[in-house]
């Protein structure tokens, strides 16, 4: 909604809700660390839906890793704890006012955080059914199960409340191009999720197990992040942690068993 009252603060936000014929765990696994589906977004990248007409998503960042939290089932893709902000990367070259705002925010973050530890995250899933984009488009998504073969998806779009109107409008247009039932990138994802759900219902598929062996045995603890383990970004460690945690809940364990020490 937009509050345009004289002298009042501008606020643009929103939520989209729609139903998809897929199991709710597929998108949760997608956002927790599935990078090998990116080839399905090749056509969107060629179209150029990015903020300045470039690629729809950022190029792969140096040092990017997968971080899993096996005890809790969470996981994300990001960069290991670091102590210096990377150089500013322009994303809105076609919108000088927007570019100026994000550069100022970057400089303010550098001044505020100094050399304190921080973790950069791109996408992730909070167990069991909430995912997020840490970069643009900044969104939070919740997957509501309707049945084993259908879910209702709620995607919430986040915009800085105090940002100029030009920034909010640029973000709104980009978010709609990227995410939601009409977003080009998310449309690709939904095709994958519905196809995977449908294929799992066949007789042959019901007799087989998924293979989640990639990267097994290569996760190492992260001293700065309690309960966290890190792997190369192309791994299924995050998915293994997620489904292992889901299996614990499906066994009907007592809360004291599910959350020891918390």
mmCIF file of C-alpha atoms in Angstrom:
data_model
loop_
_atom_site.group_PDB
_atom_site.id
_atom_site.type_symbol
_atom_site.label_atom_id
_atom_site.label_comp_id
_atom_site.label_asym_id
_atom_site.label_seq_id
_atom_site.Cartn_x
_atom_site.Cartn_y
_atom_site.Cartn_z
ATOM 1 C CA UNK A 1 0.000 0.000 0.000
ATOM 2 C CA UNK A 2 1.068 3.632 -0.383
ATOM 3 C CA UNK A 3 0.518 6.369 2.162
ATOM 4 C CA UNK A 4 0.597 9.610 0.193
ATOM 5 C CA UNK A 5 -0.688 11.978 2.861
ATOM 6 C CA UNK A 6 1.071 15.369 2.929
ATOM 7 C CA UNK A 7 4.078 15.275 5.213
ATOM 8 C CA UNK A 8 3.509 11.594 5.980
ATOM 9 C CA UNK A 9 5.946 8.756 5.485
ATOM 10 C CA UNK A 10 5.851 6.774 2.270
ATOM 11 C CA UNK A 11 5.439 3.031 2.617
ATOM 12 C CA UNK A 12 5.187 0.599 -0.248
ATOM 13 C CA UNK A 13 4.829 -3.024 0.640
ATOM 14 C CA UNK A 14 2.711 -5.979 -0.238
ATOM 15 C CA UNK A 15 2.035 -9.677 -0.178
ATOM 16 C CA UNK A 16 1.050 -12.029 -2.977
ATOM 17 C CA UNK A 17 -0.808 -15.265 -2.302
ATOM 18 C CA UNK A 18 -1.327 -18.020 -4.840
ATOM 19 C CA UNK A 19 -1.595 -21.798 -5.029
ATOM 20 C CA UNK A 20 0.804 -24.185 -6.730
ATOM 21 C CA UNK A 21 0.356 -27.853 -7.529
ATOM 22 C CA UNK A 22 3.457 -29.019 -5.712
ATOM 23 C CA UNK A 23 4.556 -30.383 -2.360
ATOM 24 C CA UNK A 24 5.488 -27.563 0.029
ATOM 25 C CA UNK A 25 8.946 -28.988 0.755
ATOM 26 C CA UNK A 26 10.190 -28.513 -2.810
ATOM 27 C CA UNK A 27 10.475 -24.699 -2.643
ATOM 28 C CA UNK A 28 11.880 -24.948 0.893
ATOM 29 C CA UNK A 29 14.641 -27.197 -0.464
ATOM 30 C CA UNK A 30 15.097 -24.908 -3.470
ATOM 31 C CA UNK A 31 15.880 -21.880 -1.304
ATOM 32 C CA UNK A 32 17.937 -23.722 1.297
ATOM 33 C CA UNK A 33 20.758 -24.294 -1.150
ATOM 34 C CA UNK A 34 19.796 -25.775 -4.516
ATOM 35 C CA UNK A 35 22.125 -24.149 -7.047
ATOM 36 C CA UNK A 36 22.110 -26.770 -9.782
ATOM 37 C CA UNK A 37 18.631 -25.716 -10.911
ATOM 38 C CA UNK A 38 20.002 -22.352 -12.095
ATOM 39 C CA UNK A 39 20.250 -23.555 -15.678
ATOM 40 C CA UNK A 40 16.455 -23.345 -15.825
ATOM 41 C CA UNK A 41 16.765 -19.534 -15.468
ATOM 42 C CA UNK A 42 19.009 -19.143 -18.511
ATOM 43 C CA UNK A 43 16.233 -17.717 -20.716
ATOM 44 C CA UNK A 44 15.297 -15.154 -18.047
ATOM 45 C CA UNK A 45 18.893 -14.004 -17.770
ATOM 46 C CA UNK A 46 19.026 -13.552 -21.535
ATOM 47 C CA UNK A 47 15.873 -11.418 -21.444
ATOM 48 C CA UNK A 48 17.507 -9.116 -18.901
ATOM 49 C CA UNK A 49 15.012 -8.397 -16.125
ATOM 50 C CA UNK A 50 17.615 -6.979 -13.743
ATOM 51 C CA UNK A 51 17.341 -3.538 -12.136
ATOM 52 C CA UNK A 52 19.206 -1.882 -15.031
ATOM 53 C CA UNK A 53 18.274 -4.289 -17.788
ATOM 54 C CA UNK A 54 21.171 -6.629 -17.072
ATOM 55 C CA UNK A 55 21.115 -10.136 -15.705
ATOM 56 C CA UNK A 56 18.160 -11.110 -13.582
ATOM 57 C CA UNK A 57 20.430 -12.253 -10.771
ATOM 58 C CA UNK A 58 23.905 -11.369 -9.555
ATOM 59 C CA UNK A 59 26.947 -13.178 -10.839
ATOM 60 C CA UNK A 60 28.492 -15.785 -8.556
ATOM 61 C CA UNK A 61 30.326 -14.081 -5.709
ATOM 62 C CA UNK A 62 33.843 -15.126 -4.748
ATOM 63 C CA UNK A 63 33.978 -17.164 -1.557
ATOM 64 C CA UNK A 64 30.312 -18.101 -1.590
ATOM 65 C CA UNK A 65 29.461 -21.158 0.510
ATOM 66 C CA UNK A 66 26.570 -23.208 1.858
ATOM 67 C CA UNK A 67 25.910 -22.927 5.580
ATOM 68 C CA UNK A 68 23.738 -25.527 7.327
ATOM 69 C CA UNK A 69 22.407 -25.778 10.876
ATOM 70 C CA UNK A 70 21.928 -29.554 11.307
ATOM 71 C CA UNK A 71 20.389 -29.379 14.811
ATOM 72 C CA UNK A 72 17.642 -27.029 13.665
ATOM 73 C CA UNK A 73 17.203 -27.787 9.966
ATOM 74 C CA UNK A 74 17.944 -24.257 8.703
ATOM 75 C CA UNK A 75 20.292 -23.473 5.832
ATOM 76 C CA UNK A 76 21.449 -20.665 3.577
ATOM 77 C CA UNK A 77 23.804 -19.669 0.798
ATOM 78 C CA UNK A 78 26.160 -16.840 1.608
ATOM 79 C CA UNK A 79 29.690 -15.807 2.452
ATOM 80 C CA UNK A 80 31.692 -16.930 5.475
ATOM 81 C CA UNK A 81 32.015 -14.515 8.394
ATOM 82 C CA UNK A 82 34.069 -11.550 7.249
ATOM 83 C CA UNK A 83 35.211 -8.289 8.786
ATOM 84 C CA UNK A 84 35.427 -5.780 5.951
ATOM 85 C CA UNK A 85 32.624 -4.665 3.642
ATOM 86 C CA UNK A 86 33.249 -5.517 -0.041
ATOM 87 C CA UNK A 87 33.402 -2.707 -2.565
ATOM 88 C CA UNK A 88 30.092 -1.270 -3.657
ATOM 89 C CA UNK A 89 28.700 -2.931 -6.799
ATOM 90 C CA UNK A 90 26.398 -0.661 -8.866
ATOM 91 C CA UNK A 91 23.072 -2.312 -9.741
ATOM 92 C CA UNK A 92 20.836 0.582 -10.775
ATOM 93 C CA UNK A 93 22.923 2.398 -13.389
ATOM 94 C CA UNK A 94 19.815 3.414 -15.316
ATOM 95 C CA UNK A 95 18.327 5.062 -12.207
ATOM 96 C CA UNK A 96 20.748 7.700 -10.832
ATOM 97 C CA UNK A 97 18.533 8.591 -7.849
ATOM 98 C CA UNK A 98 18.187 4.938 -6.870
ATOM 99 C CA UNK A 99 21.899 4.277 -7.376
ATOM 100 C CA UNK A 100 22.766 7.259 -5.184
ATOM 101 C CA UNK A 101 20.542 5.974 -2.371
ATOM 102 C CA UNK A 102 22.011 2.462 -2.316
ATOM 103 C CA UNK A 103 25.547 3.810 -2.440
ATOM 104 C CA UNK A 104 24.807 6.036 0.555
ATOM 105 C CA UNK A 105 23.333 3.058 2.433
ATOM 106 C CA UNK A 106 26.462 1.037 1.642
ATOM 107 C CA UNK A 107 28.722 3.785 2.955
ATOM 108 C CA UNK A 108 26.620 4.122 6.099
ATOM 109 C CA UNK A 109 26.878 0.362 6.710
ATOM 110 C CA UNK A 110 30.659 0.568 6.392
ATOM 111 C CA UNK A 111 30.791 3.364 8.960
ATOM 112 C CA UNK A 112 28.380 1.608 11.336
ATOM 113 C CA UNK A 113 29.825 -1.908 11.289
ATOM 114 C CA UNK A 114 33.498 -1.024 10.974
ATOM 115 C CA UNK A 115 35.506 -4.221 11.360
ATOM 116 C CA UNK A 116 32.845 -6.141 13.262
ATOM 117 C CA UNK A 117 31.976 -9.649 12.060
ATOM 118 C CA UNK A 118 29.087 -10.071 9.666
ATOM 119 C CA UNK A 119 27.693 -12.814 7.429
ATOM 120 C CA UNK A 120 26.455 -12.094 3.915
ATOM 121 C CA UNK A 121 23.512 -14.247 2.866
ATOM 122 C CA UNK A 122 21.739 -14.574 -0.480
ATOM 123 C CA UNK A 123 18.898 -17.032 -0.004
ATOM 124 C CA UNK A 124 17.942 -19.473 2.709
ATOM 125 C CA UNK A 125 15.216 -21.426 4.469
ATOM 126 C CA UNK A 126 14.208 -21.288 8.109
ATOM 127 C CA UNK A 127 12.857 -24.713 9.030
ATOM 128 C CA UNK A 128 10.278 -25.795 8.162
ATOM 129 C CA UNK A 129 8.473 -23.532 5.667
ATOM 130 C CA UNK A 130 9.857 -19.978 5.502
ATOM 131 C CA UNK A 131 12.421 -18.815 2.948
ATOM 132 C CA UNK A 132 13.997 -15.472 2.167
ATOM 133 C CA UNK A 133 16.020 -13.451 -0.310
ATOM 134 C CA UNK A 134 18.796 -11.561 1.444
ATOM 135 C CA UNK A 135 19.737 -9.506 -1.639
ATOM 136 C CA UNK A 136 17.432 -7.868 -4.141
ATOM 137 C CA UNK A 137 14.660 -8.777 -4.513
ATOM 138 C CA UNK A 138 14.308 -8.732 -0.732
ATOM 139 C CA UNK A 139 11.403 -10.994 0.103
ATOM 140 C CA UNK A 140 10.109 -13.439 2.696
ATOM 141 C CA UNK A 141 8.063 -16.443 1.613
ATOM 142 C CA UNK A 142 5.927 -18.880 3.608
ATOM 143 C CA UNK A 143 4.680 -22.184 2.174
ATOM 144 C CA UNK A 144 1.309 -23.289 3.565
ATOM 145 C CA UNK A 145 0.554 -26.983 2.891
ATOM 146 C CA UNK A 146 -2.889 -27.597 1.394
ATOM 147 C CA UNK A 147 -2.348 -31.284 0.607
ATOM 148 C CA UNK A 148 0.630 -33.502 -0.275
ATOM 149 C CA UNK A 149 0.292 -32.197 -3.839
ATOM 150 C CA UNK A 150 -0.681 -28.551 -3.351
ATOM 151 C CA UNK A 151 0.443 -25.557 -1.320
ATOM 152 C CA UNK A 152 -0.482 -21.905 -0.891
ATOM 153 C CA UNK A 153 2.488 -19.614 -1.236
ATOM 154 C CA UNK A 154 2.679 -16.206 0.479
ATOM 155 C CA UNK A 155 5.445 -13.888 -0.708
ATOM 156 C CA UNK A 156 6.059 -10.656 1.177
ATOM 157 C CA UNK A 157 8.093 -7.867 -0.429
ATOM 158 C CA UNK A 158 10.328 -5.665 1.722
ATOM 159 C CA UNK A 159 11.197 -2.054 0.917
ATOM 160 C CA UNK A 160 13.016 0.429 3.169
ATOM 161 C CA UNK A 161 10.315 2.590 4.723
ATOM 162 C CA UNK A 162 12.390 5.774 4.666
ATOM 163 C CA UNK A 163 13.740 5.382 1.135
ATOM 164 C CA UNK A 164 12.818 7.928 -1.582
ATOM 165 C CA UNK A 165 9.772 7.246 -3.728
ATOM 166 C CA UNK A 166 11.980 6.587 -6.781
ATOM 167 C CA UNK A 167 13.700 3.782 -4.869
ATOM 168 C CA UNK A 168 10.400 2.210 -3.864
ATOM 169 C CA UNK A 169 9.026 2.353 -7.388
ATOM 170 C CA UNK A 170 12.174 0.833 -8.911
ATOM 171 C CA UNK A 171 12.103 -1.970 -6.319
ATOM 172 C CA UNK A 172 8.399 -2.619 -6.876
ATOM 173 C CA UNK A 173 8.795 -2.988 -10.636
ATOM 174 C CA UNK A 174 11.846 -5.224 -10.266
ATOM 175 C CA UNK A 175 10.171 -7.421 -7.643
ATOM 176 C CA UNK A 176 7.165 -7.971 -9.901
ATOM 177 C CA UNK A 177 9.379 -8.884 -12.852
ATOM 178 C CA UNK A 178 11.361 -11.347 -10.732
ATOM 179 C CA UNK A 179 9.064 -12.952 -8.131
ATOM 180 C CA UNK A 180 5.482 -14.024 -7.612
ATOM 181 C CA UNK A 181 3.024 -15.816 -9.914
ATOM 182 C CA UNK A 182 3.839 -13.399 -12.766
ATOM 183 C CA UNK A 183 7.567 -13.082 -12.093
ATOM 184 C CA UNK A 184 9.719 -14.604 -14.818
ATOM 185 C CA UNK A 185 12.294 -16.155 -12.490
ATOM 186 C CA UNK A 186 9.758 -17.619 -10.089
ATOM 187 C CA UNK A 187 7.683 -18.943 -12.984
ATOM 188 C CA UNK A 188 10.710 -21.045 -13.924
ATOM 189 C CA UNK A 189 10.934 -22.314 -10.343
ATOM 190 C CA UNK A 190 7.259 -23.210 -10.231
ATOM 191 C CA UNK A 191 7.635 -25.273 -13.393
ATOM 192 C CA UNK A 192 10.403 -27.253 -11.683
ATOM 193 C CA UNK A 193 8.424 -27.723 -8.464
ATOM 194 C CA UNK A 194 5.205 -28.866 -10.146
ATOM 195 C CA UNK A 195 7.069 -31.173 -12.502
ATOM 196 C CA UNK A 196 9.036 -32.764 -9.656
ATOM 197 C CA UNK A 197 5.876 -33.226 -7.577
ATOM 198 C CA UNK A 198 4.014 -34.817 -10.467
ATOM 199 C CA UNK A 199 6.862 -37.182 -11.352
ATOM 200 C CA UNK A 200 7.055 -38.384 -7.740
ATOM 201 C CA UNK A 201 3.483 -39.698 -7.932
ATOM 202 C CA UNK A 202 4.288 -42.356 -10.519
ATOM 203 C CA UNK A 203 4.541 -46.060 -9.669
ATOM 204 C CA UNK A 204 8.240 -46.342 -10.522
ATOM 205 C CA UNK A 205 9.151 -43.159 -8.624
ATOM 206 C CA UNK A 206 7.383 -44.468 -5.537
ATOM 207 C CA UNK A 207 9.770 -47.445 -5.473
ATOM 208 C CA UNK A 208 12.913 -45.300 -5.531
ATOM 209 C CA UNK A 209 14.768 -42.998 -3.146
ATOM 210 C CA UNK A 210 16.185 -39.557 -3.857
ATOM 211 C CA UNK A 211 19.984 -39.339 -4.002
ATOM 212 C CA UNK A 212 21.355 -36.662 -1.671
ATOM 213 C CA UNK A 213 25.017 -37.713 -1.566
ATOM 214 C CA UNK A 214 26.660 -34.662 -3.146
ATOM 215 C CA UNK A 215 29.236 -33.132 -0.806
ATOM 216 C CA UNK A 216 28.686 -35.670 1.961
ATOM 217 C CA UNK A 217 31.496 -35.767 4.504
ATOM 218 C CA UNK A 218 32.949 -32.380 3.493
ATOM 219 C CA UNK A 219 31.127 -30.068 5.948
ATOM 220 C CA UNK A 220 33.234 -28.409 8.638
ATOM 221 C CA UNK A 221 32.224 -26.449 11.774
ATOM 222 C CA UNK A 222 32.217 -22.649 11.789
ATOM 223 C CA UNK A 223 33.837 -21.289 14.975
ATOM 224 C CA UNK A 224 32.035 -17.938 14.713
ATOM 225 C CA UNK A 225 28.584 -19.449 14.067
ATOM 226 C CA UNK A 226 27.290 -21.816 16.791
ATOM 227 C CA UNK A 227 25.704 -25.016 15.427
ATOM 228 C CA UNK A 228 26.681 -24.031 11.872
ATOM 229 C CA UNK A 229 28.663 -26.086 9.378
ATOM 230 C CA UNK A 230 30.056 -24.868 6.074
ATOM 231 C CA UNK A 231 30.463 -26.582 2.702
ATOM 232 C CA UNK A 232 31.255 -25.669 -0.869
ATOM 233 C CA UNK A 233 28.176 -23.959 -2.307
ATOM 234 C CA UNK A 234 27.518 -26.893 -4.666
ATOM 235 C CA UNK A 235 26.478 -29.442 -2.072
ATOM 236 C CA UNK A 236 23.405 -31.180 -0.709
ATOM 237 C CA UNK A 237 24.506 -30.740 2.901
ATOM 238 C CA UNK A 238 21.770 -28.167 3.536
ATOM 239 C CA UNK A 239 19.092 -30.417 2.070
ATOM 240 C CA UNK A 240 20.310 -33.363 4.138
ATOM 241 C CA UNK A 241 20.111 -31.265 7.310
ATOM 242 C CA UNK A 242 16.628 -30.070 6.375
ATOM 243 C CA UNK A 243 15.157 -33.505 5.670
ATOM 244 C CA UNK A 244 16.902 -35.085 8.625
ATOM 245 C CA UNK A 245 15.233 -32.506 10.841
ATOM 246 C CA UNK A 246 11.881 -33.049 9.133
ATOM 247 C CA UNK A 247 12.244 -36.785 9.779
ATOM 248 C CA UNK A 248 12.747 -36.124 13.489
ATOM 249 C CA UNK A 249 9.445 -34.244 13.651
ATOM 250 C CA UNK A 250 7.664 -36.978 11.684
ATOM 251 C CA UNK A 251 8.704 -39.504 14.347
ATOM 252 C CA UNK A 252 6.598 -37.612 16.890
ATOM 253 C CA UNK A 253 9.412 -37.043 19.371
ATOM 254 C CA UNK A 254 8.752 -35.006 22.496
ATOM 255 C CA UNK A 255 9.721 -31.331 22.392
ATOM 256 C CA UNK A 256 12.536 -31.955 24.888
ATOM 257 C CA UNK A 257 13.981 -34.481 22.445
ATOM 258 C CA UNK A 258 13.525 -32.249 19.428
ATOM 259 C CA UNK A 259 15.089 -29.189 21.058
ATOM 260 C CA UNK A 260 17.749 -30.426 23.521
ATOM 261 C CA UNK A 261 19.636 -27.577 25.111
ATOM 262 C CA UNK A 262 17.254 -24.858 23.883
#
